[in-house]
mmCIF file of C-alpha atoms in Angstrom:
data_model
loop_
_atom_site.group_PDB
_atom_site.id
_atom_site.type_symbol
_atom_site.label_atom_id
_atom_site.label_comp_id
_atom_site.label_asym_id
_atom_site.label_seq_id
_atom_site.Cartn_x
_atom_site.Cartn_y
_atom_site.Cartn_z
ATOM 1 C CA MET A 1 -9.130 10.758 -4.927
ATOM 2 C CA ILE A 2 -9.640 14.324 -3.709
ATOM 3 C CA PRO A 3 -13.097 14.686 -5.307
ATOM 4 C CA VAL A 4 -14.258 11.430 -3.717
ATOM 5 C CA ALA A 5 -12.912 12.509 -0.326
ATOM 6 C CA GLU A 6 -14.562 15.919 -0.747
ATOM 7 C CA GLN A 7 -17.864 14.227 -1.520
ATOM 8 C CA ALA A 8 -17.562 12.115 1.627
ATOM 9 C CA ALA A 9 -16.687 15.195 3.697
ATOM 10 C CA ASP A 10 -19.619 17.151 2.250
ATOM 11 C CA THR A 11 -22.231 14.419 2.553
ATOM 12 C CA GLY A 12 -20.981 12.472 5.559
ATOM 13 C CA ASP A 13 -21.402 9.275 3.515
ATOM 14 C CA PRO A 14 -18.190 7.222 3.533
ATOM 15 C CA ALA A 15 -19.340 4.539 1.066
ATOM 16 C CA ALA A 16 -17.741 5.848 -2.126
ATOM 17 C CA LEU A 17 -14.480 6.777 -0.406
ATOM 18 C CA VAL A 18 -14.268 3.393 1.313
ATOM 19 C CA ALA A 19 -14.955 1.643 -1.995
ATOM 20 C CA VAL A 20 -12.286 3.583 -3.908
ATOM 21 C CA LEU A 21 -9.659 3.171 -1.185
ATOM 22 C CA SER A 22 -10.465 -0.519 -0.743
ATOM 23 C CA GLU A 23 -10.191 -1.164 -4.464
ATOM 24 C CA GLU A 24 -6.872 0.673 -4.708
ATOM 25 C CA LEU A 25 -5.476 -1.129 -1.662
ATOM 26 C CA GLU A 26 -6.486 -4.517 -3.062
ATOM 27 C CA HIS A 27 -4.941 -3.648 -6.431
ATOM 28 C CA GLN A 28 -1.660 -2.635 -4.803
ATOM 29 C CA VAL A 29 -1.493 -5.727 -2.582
ATOM 30 C CA VAL A 30 -2.165 -8.064 -5.507
ATOM 31 C CA HIS A 31 0.347 -6.261 -7.750
ATOM 32 C CA ARG A 32 3.085 -6.273 -5.113
ATOM 33 C CA LEU A 33 2.531 -9.953 -4.293
ATOM 34 C CA GLU A 34 2.595 -10.925 -7.969
ATOM 35 C CA GLU A 35 5.859 -9.040 -8.414
ATOM 36 C CA LEU A 36 7.305 -10.725 -5.328
ATOM 37 C CA ARG A 37 6.239 -14.201 -6.501
ATOM 38 C CA SER A 38 7.871 -13.584 -9.858
ATOM 39 C CA LEU A 39 11.133 -12.452 -8.293
ATOM 40 C CA VAL A 40 11.144 -15.325 -5.781
ATOM 41 C CA ALA A 41 10.607 -17.815 -8.619
ATOM 42 C CA HIS A 42 13.844 -16.555 -10.177
ATOM 43 C CA GLY A 43 15.680 -16.016 -6.890
ATOM 44 C CA GLY A 44 17.820 -19.108 -7.358
ATOM 45 C CA GLU A 45 19.309 -17.765 -10.574
ATOM 46 C CA GLY A 46 22.221 -16.036 -8.900
ATOM 47 C CA VAL A 47 23.077 -13.411 -6.357
ATOM 48 C CA PRO A 48 21.482 -10.440 -8.180
ATOM 49 C CA ALA A 49 18.181 -12.348 -8.546
ATOM 50 C CA ALA A 50 18.260 -13.411 -4.897
ATOM 51 C CA ARG A 51 18.919 -9.814 -3.840
ATOM 52 C CA ALA A 52 16.021 -8.586 -5.963
ATOM 53 C CA ALA A 53 13.675 -11.130 -4.364
ATOM 54 C CA THR A 54 14.861 -10.238 -0.870
ATOM 55 C CA SER A 55 14.517 -6.540 -1.595
ATOM 56 C CA ALA A 56 10.971 -7.024 -2.939
ATOM 57 C CA ARG A 57 9.996 -9.015 0.153
ATOM 58 C CA LEU A 58 11.372 -6.370 2.472
ATOM 59 C CA GLY A 59 9.720 -3.683 0.374
ATOM 60 C CA LEU A 60 6.344 -5.388 0.747
ATOM 61 C CA LEU A 61 6.767 -5.701 4.509
ATOM 62 C CA VAL A 62 7.787 -2.067 4.932
ATOM 63 C CA TRP A 63 5.021 -0.830 2.625
ATOM 64 C CA ALA A 64 2.373 -2.850 4.504
ATOM 65 C CA HIS A 65 3.640 -1.474 7.804
ATOM 66 C CA LYS A 66 3.491 2.116 6.481
ATOM 67 C CA VAL A 67 -0.066 1.605 5.252
ATOM 68 C CA HIS A 68 -0.998 0.159 8.632
ATOM 69 C CA LEU A 69 0.510 3.163 10.439
ATOM 70 C CA LEU A 70 -1.324 5.613 8.177
ATOM 71 C CA LEU A 71 -4.608 3.815 8.771
ATOM 72 C CA HIS A 72 -4.131 4.182 12.518
ATOM 73 C CA ALA A 73 -2.746 7.725 12.552
ATOM 74 C CA GLU A 74 -4.574 10.398 14.498
ATOM 75 C CA VAL A 75 -7.173 12.333 12.516
ATOM 76 C CA HIS A 76 -4.913 15.316 11.803
ATOM 77 C CA GLU A 77 -1.674 13.377 11.355
ATOM 78 C CA ASP A 78 -0.428 12.882 7.822
ATOM 79 C CA GLY A 79 2.510 10.587 8.492
ATOM 80 C CA HIS A 80 5.095 13.294 7.784
ATOM 81 C CA SER A 81 7.644 14.699 10.164
ATOM 82 C CA HIS A 82 7.837 18.470 10.243
#
């Protein structure tokens, strides 16, 4: 990722960086939703399965919110508290 970001910084052309980030974001969303669907399908198989499905759902929601916050952070913010 760093070399692609460096290229964008050096050239001023965001295309490659946008493409790489978009592809990775799509991959993560699809993967997380597939995992959630699988856990939800088995959620009725007892308390541990229901907890796993609930945890995966909450995990997806929290992850999406974190990504959203990072996308809207100020230019020099990195999302970490110091």
